[in-house]
């Protein structure tokens, strides 16, 4: 298989590596750099889960040819926070309960970041249009939209929008109150690992082989 040299900057760090010409950007990030925060959902650019920014533009990295990013600056979920300080979008996702299973969270956050960079004051319709190709099966998007509005407000210097908590009776001030999930921080920073993110020495890979015939009688 033909290979070539890629020169690329990822999360502020320059790389120069010999890689296959058929490599996608997602494969490079996950397999060559070990940045598994970028998740793979459909591998057909239909779900938006793999979204990263190439020179500030959101792209579906699962089908994006690596060599199309030659000389580019790539930003992934791992590069969004500044040390221990979360980006306002990441913090808003935590504050507004916009993180559940977390698998789609990196794609949502990177898409939101690109939107706010382009439009610092997006309304609900702007947000819905930006997210139309980024699927989330857990949240129903309501908390995601609130989080993006809050992050945009904070970035504009107007402060985050408070999360509306339902009124509770005095006996329920502690028990029954929503609390931060301990795993949420890993999910908004790309540190959360799922089955496909694990690699072991000598690891074997398998795939499903399906019948070529939708209906047939087995004779032998």
Short mmCIF file of C-alpha atoms in Angstrom, two decimals:
data_model
loop_
_atom_site.label_atom_id
_atom_site.label_comp_id
_atom_site.label_asym_id
_atom_site.label_seq_id
_atom_site.Cartn_x
_atom_site.Cartn_y
_atom_site.Cartn_z
CA UNK A 1 0.00 0.00 0.00
CA UNK A 2 1.39 3.39 -1.02
CA UNK A 3 2.49 5.75 1.74
CA UNK A 4 3.51 9.35 1.97
CA UNK A 5 4.63 11.94 4.50
CA UNK A 6 2.03 14.01 6.31
CA UNK A 7 2.90 17.29 7.98
CA UNK A 8 0.12 18.43 10.23
CA UNK A 9 -0.48 20.27 13.49
CA UNK A 10 -2.88 18.64 15.95
CA UNK A 11 -3.93 20.51 19.09
CA UNK A 12 -0.97 22.84 18.69
CA UNK A 13 1.61 20.05 18.31
CA UNK A 14 3.33 19.53 14.93
CA UNK A 15 3.64 16.03 13.47
CA UNK A 16 5.54 14.65 10.51
CA UNK A 17 4.83 10.98 9.85
CA UNK A 18 4.89 8.40 7.09
CA UNK A 19 1.36 7.05 6.70
CA UNK A 20 -0.79 5.25 4.16
CA UNK A 21 -2.25 7.45 1.42
CA UNK A 22 -5.66 5.90 2.09
CA UNK A 23 -5.69 6.99 5.75
CA UNK A 24 -8.63 9.05 6.92
CA UNK A 25 -8.17 11.87 9.39
CA UNK A 26 -10.06 9.91 12.05
CA UNK A 27 -7.83 6.87 11.58
CA UNK A 28 -4.75 9.05 11.90
CA UNK A 29 -6.00 10.70 15.07
CA UNK A 30 -7.15 7.50 16.73
CA UNK A 31 -4.68 4.88 15.51
CA UNK A 32 -1.50 6.86 14.90
CA UNK A 33 -1.78 9.55 17.59
CA UNK A 34 -3.91 7.68 20.13
CA UNK A 35 -6.43 10.53 20.34
CA UNK A 36 -9.51 8.38 20.88
CA UNK A 37 -11.66 11.30 22.03
CA UNK A 38 -12.77 11.57 18.40
CA UNK A 39 -15.37 8.81 18.16
CA UNK A 40 -16.42 6.79 15.13
CA UNK A 41 -20.14 6.27 14.63
CA UNK A 42 -21.31 5.57 11.10
CA UNK A 43 -18.11 5.90 9.01
CA UNK A 44 -20.31 7.46 6.32
CA UNK A 45 -20.42 11.13 7.39
CA UNK A 46 -24.04 10.77 8.47
CA UNK A 47 -23.90 11.12 12.28
CA UNK A 48 -21.37 13.90 12.97
CA UNK A 49 -19.93 12.11 16.00
CA UNK A 50 -16.41 12.25 14.51
CA UNK A 51 -16.42 16.03 14.02
CA UNK A 52 -13.11 17.85 14.43
CA UNK A 53 -11.98 21.29 13.25
CA UNK A 54 -9.57 21.66 10.33
CA UNK A 55 -8.31 25.24 10.18
CA UNK A 56 -11.43 26.17 12.14
CA UNK A 57 -13.90 24.38 9.87
CA UNK A 58 -15.88 21.40 11.21
CA UNK A 59 -15.36 18.23 9.16
CA UNK A 60 -16.47 14.60 9.40
CA UNK A 61 -13.10 13.06 10.09
CA UNK A 62 -14.32 9.50 9.38
CA UNK A 63 -14.31 10.15 5.63
CA UNK A 64 -11.98 13.16 5.46
CA UNK A 65 -8.81 12.14 3.58
CA UNK A 66 -5.81 12.70 5.82
CA UNK A 67 -3.70 14.23 3.06
CA UNK A 68 -6.40 16.84 2.45
CA UNK A 69 -5.28 18.19 5.84
CA UNK A 70 -1.65 18.47 4.74
CA UNK A 71 -0.17 21.52 6.50
CA UNK A 72 -3.41 22.24 8.34
CA UNK A 73 -4.13 22.89 12.00
CA UNK A 74 -6.50 20.32 13.48
CA UNK A 75 -8.34 20.78 16.75
CA UNK A 76 -9.90 17.80 18.53
CA UNK A 77 -11.84 17.50 21.76
CA UNK A 78 -8.59 16.75 23.61
CA UNK A 79 -7.16 20.14 22.65
CA UNK A 80 -10.12 22.31 23.59
CA UNK A 81 -9.42 22.85 27.29
CA UNK A 82 -6.47 24.93 28.45
CA UNK A 83 -4.86 22.66 31.01
CA UNK A 84 -7.38 22.17 33.81
CA UNK A 85 -9.54 25.06 32.59
CA UNK A 86 -12.44 23.81 30.50
CA UNK A 87 -13.56 25.65 27.39
CA UNK A 88 -16.88 27.44 28.01
CA UNK A 89 -18.68 24.95 25.75
CA UNK A 90 -17.34 22.00 27.74
CA UNK A 91 -18.28 23.66 31.03
CA UNK A 92 -21.76 24.54 29.78
CA UNK A 93 -22.38 20.93 28.74
CA UNK A 94 -21.61 19.90 32.31
CA UNK A 95 -23.64 22.68 33.93
CA UNK A 96 -26.74 22.11 31.79
CA UNK A 97 -26.81 18.31 31.97
CA UNK A 98 -26.09 17.94 28.25
CA UNK A 99 -23.94 14.84 28.78
CA UNK A 100 -25.48 11.40 29.07
CA UNK A 101 -23.90 8.37 27.40
CA UNK A 102 -21.21 10.74 26.14
CA UNK A 103 -20.41 8.96 22.89
CA UNK A 104 -21.67 11.81 20.73
CA UNK A 105 -20.51 14.54 23.13
CA UNK A 106 -17.14 15.28 21.43
CA UNK A 107 -18.87 15.80 18.09
CA UNK A 108 -21.53 18.03 19.61
CA UNK A 109 -18.97 20.12 21.48
CA UNK A 110 -16.69 20.60 18.47
CA UNK A 111 -19.67 21.52 16.28
CA UNK A 112 -20.83 24.02 18.91
CA UNK A 113 -17.35 25.51 19.17
CA UNK A 114 -17.23 26.09 15.40
CA UNK A 115 -20.70 27.65 15.45
CA UNK A 116 -19.86 30.13 18.22
CA UNK A 117 -16.56 31.04 16.55
CA UNK A 118 -18.52 31.99 13.43
CA UNK A 119 -21.62 33.39 15.15
CA UNK A 120 -21.02 34.58 18.74
CA UNK A 121 -24.74 35.14 19.35
CA UNK A 122 -26.62 32.19 17.82
CA UNK A 123 -30.35 31.89 18.34
CA UNK A 124 -32.12 28.57 18.74
CA UNK A 125 -32.68 28.18 15.01
CA UNK A 126 -29.00 28.80 14.29
CA UNK A 127 -28.08 26.10 16.80
CA UNK A 128 -30.56 23.61 15.38
CA UNK A 129 -29.21 24.16 11.87
CA UNK A 130 -25.63 23.70 13.08
CA UNK A 131 -26.55 20.46 14.84
CA UNK A 132 -28.74 19.02 12.09
CA UNK A 133 -26.05 16.55 11.01
CA UNK A 134 -24.81 15.71 14.52
CA UNK A 135 -26.89 12.96 16.05
CA UNK A 136 -27.59 12.47 19.75
CA UNK A 137 -29.94 9.71 20.87
CA UNK A 138 -29.87 10.46 24.62
CA UNK A 139 -30.50 14.12 25.37
CA UNK A 140 -33.31 15.09 23.03
CA UNK A 141 -31.17 18.19 22.28
CA UNK A 142 -33.00 20.52 24.70
CA UNK A 143 -30.17 20.55 27.24
CA UNK A 144 -27.62 20.73 24.40
CA UNK A 145 -29.26 23.84 22.96
CA UNK A 146 -29.38 25.47 26.40
CA UNK A 147 -25.71 24.63 26.94
CA UNK A 148 -24.66 26.19 23.64
CA UNK A 149 -26.65 29.36 24.35
CA UNK A 150 -25.00 29.59 27.77
CA UNK A 151 -21.50 29.03 26.38
CA UNK A 152 -22.04 31.69 23.71
CA UNK A 153 -23.22 34.14 26.36
CA UNK A 154 -20.14 33.49 28.48
CA UNK A 155 -17.80 33.86 25.50
CA UNK A 156 -19.45 37.20 24.67
CA UNK A 157 -18.61 38.36 28.18
CA UNK A 158 -22.21 38.36 29.41
CA UNK A 159 -21.73 35.43 31.78
CA UNK A 160 -23.24 31.95 31.57
CA UNK A 161 -27.01 31.52 31.55
CA UNK A 162 -28.11 29.91 34.83
CA UNK A 163 -29.56 26.46 34.59
CA UNK A 164 -33.20 26.47 35.67
CA UNK A 165 -33.62 23.98 38.49
CA UNK A 166 -37.17 22.90 39.33
CA UNK A 167 -38.49 23.99 42.70
CA UNK A 168 -38.35 21.27 45.34
CA UNK A 169 -39.84 20.91 48.78
CA UNK A 170 -37.58 21.57 51.75
CA UNK A 171 -37.16 17.85 52.64
CA UNK A 172 -35.76 17.26 49.14
CA UNK A 173 -33.00 19.87 49.27
CA UNK A 174 -30.42 17.08 49.45
CA UNK A 175 -32.08 13.79 48.57
CA UNK A 176 -33.57 14.00 45.09
CA UNK A 177 -31.32 16.82 43.94
CA UNK A 178 -29.41 16.43 40.66
CA UNK A 179 -25.71 15.94 41.25
CA UNK A 180 -22.76 16.01 38.81
CA UNK A 181 -22.00 12.60 37.35
CA UNK A 182 -18.46 11.53 38.23
CA UNK A 183 -17.69 10.41 34.68
CA UNK A 184 -18.92 13.59 32.94
CA UNK A 185 -15.55 15.35 33.04
CA UNK A 186 -13.94 12.56 31.02
CA UNK A 187 -16.77 12.69 28.49
CA UNK A 188 -16.43 16.42 27.75
CA UNK A 189 -12.62 16.28 27.50
CA UNK A 190 -12.29 13.18 25.32
CA UNK A 191 -10.76 11.02 28.03
CA UNK A 192 -13.76 8.69 28.28
CA UNK A 193 -13.02 5.35 26.65
CA UNK A 194 -15.47 2.98 25.01
CA UNK A 195 -15.01 -0.55 23.69
CA UNK A 196 -13.50 0.53 20.37
CA UNK A 197 -10.99 2.81 22.10
CA UNK A 198 -9.02 0.04 23.81
CA UNK A 199 -5.85 -1.39 22.26
CA UNK A 200 -3.76 -4.21 23.70
CA UNK A 201 -0.44 -5.76 22.61
CA UNK A 202 -1.05 -8.57 20.11
CA UNK A 203 -4.70 -7.63 19.88
CA UNK A 204 -6.76 -9.65 17.39
CA UNK A 205 -9.49 -8.06 15.30
CA UNK A 206 -12.63 -9.77 14.06
CA UNK A 207 -15.50 -8.82 11.84
CA UNK A 208 -18.93 -10.19 11.08
CA UNK A 209 -19.27 -12.23 7.89
CA UNK A 210 -22.87 -12.17 6.77
CA UNK A 211 -24.53 -14.50 4.28
CA UNK A 212 -24.53 -13.33 0.68
CA UNK A 213 -28.01 -14.80 0.28
CA UNK A 214 -31.04 -13.24 1.99
CA UNK A 215 -32.91 -16.56 1.76
CA UNK A 216 -31.52 -19.98 0.97
CA UNK A 217 -31.90 -23.65 1.80
CA UNK A 218 -28.81 -25.27 3.29
CA UNK A 219 -28.17 -28.49 1.37
CA UNK A 220 -24.91 -29.55 2.97
#
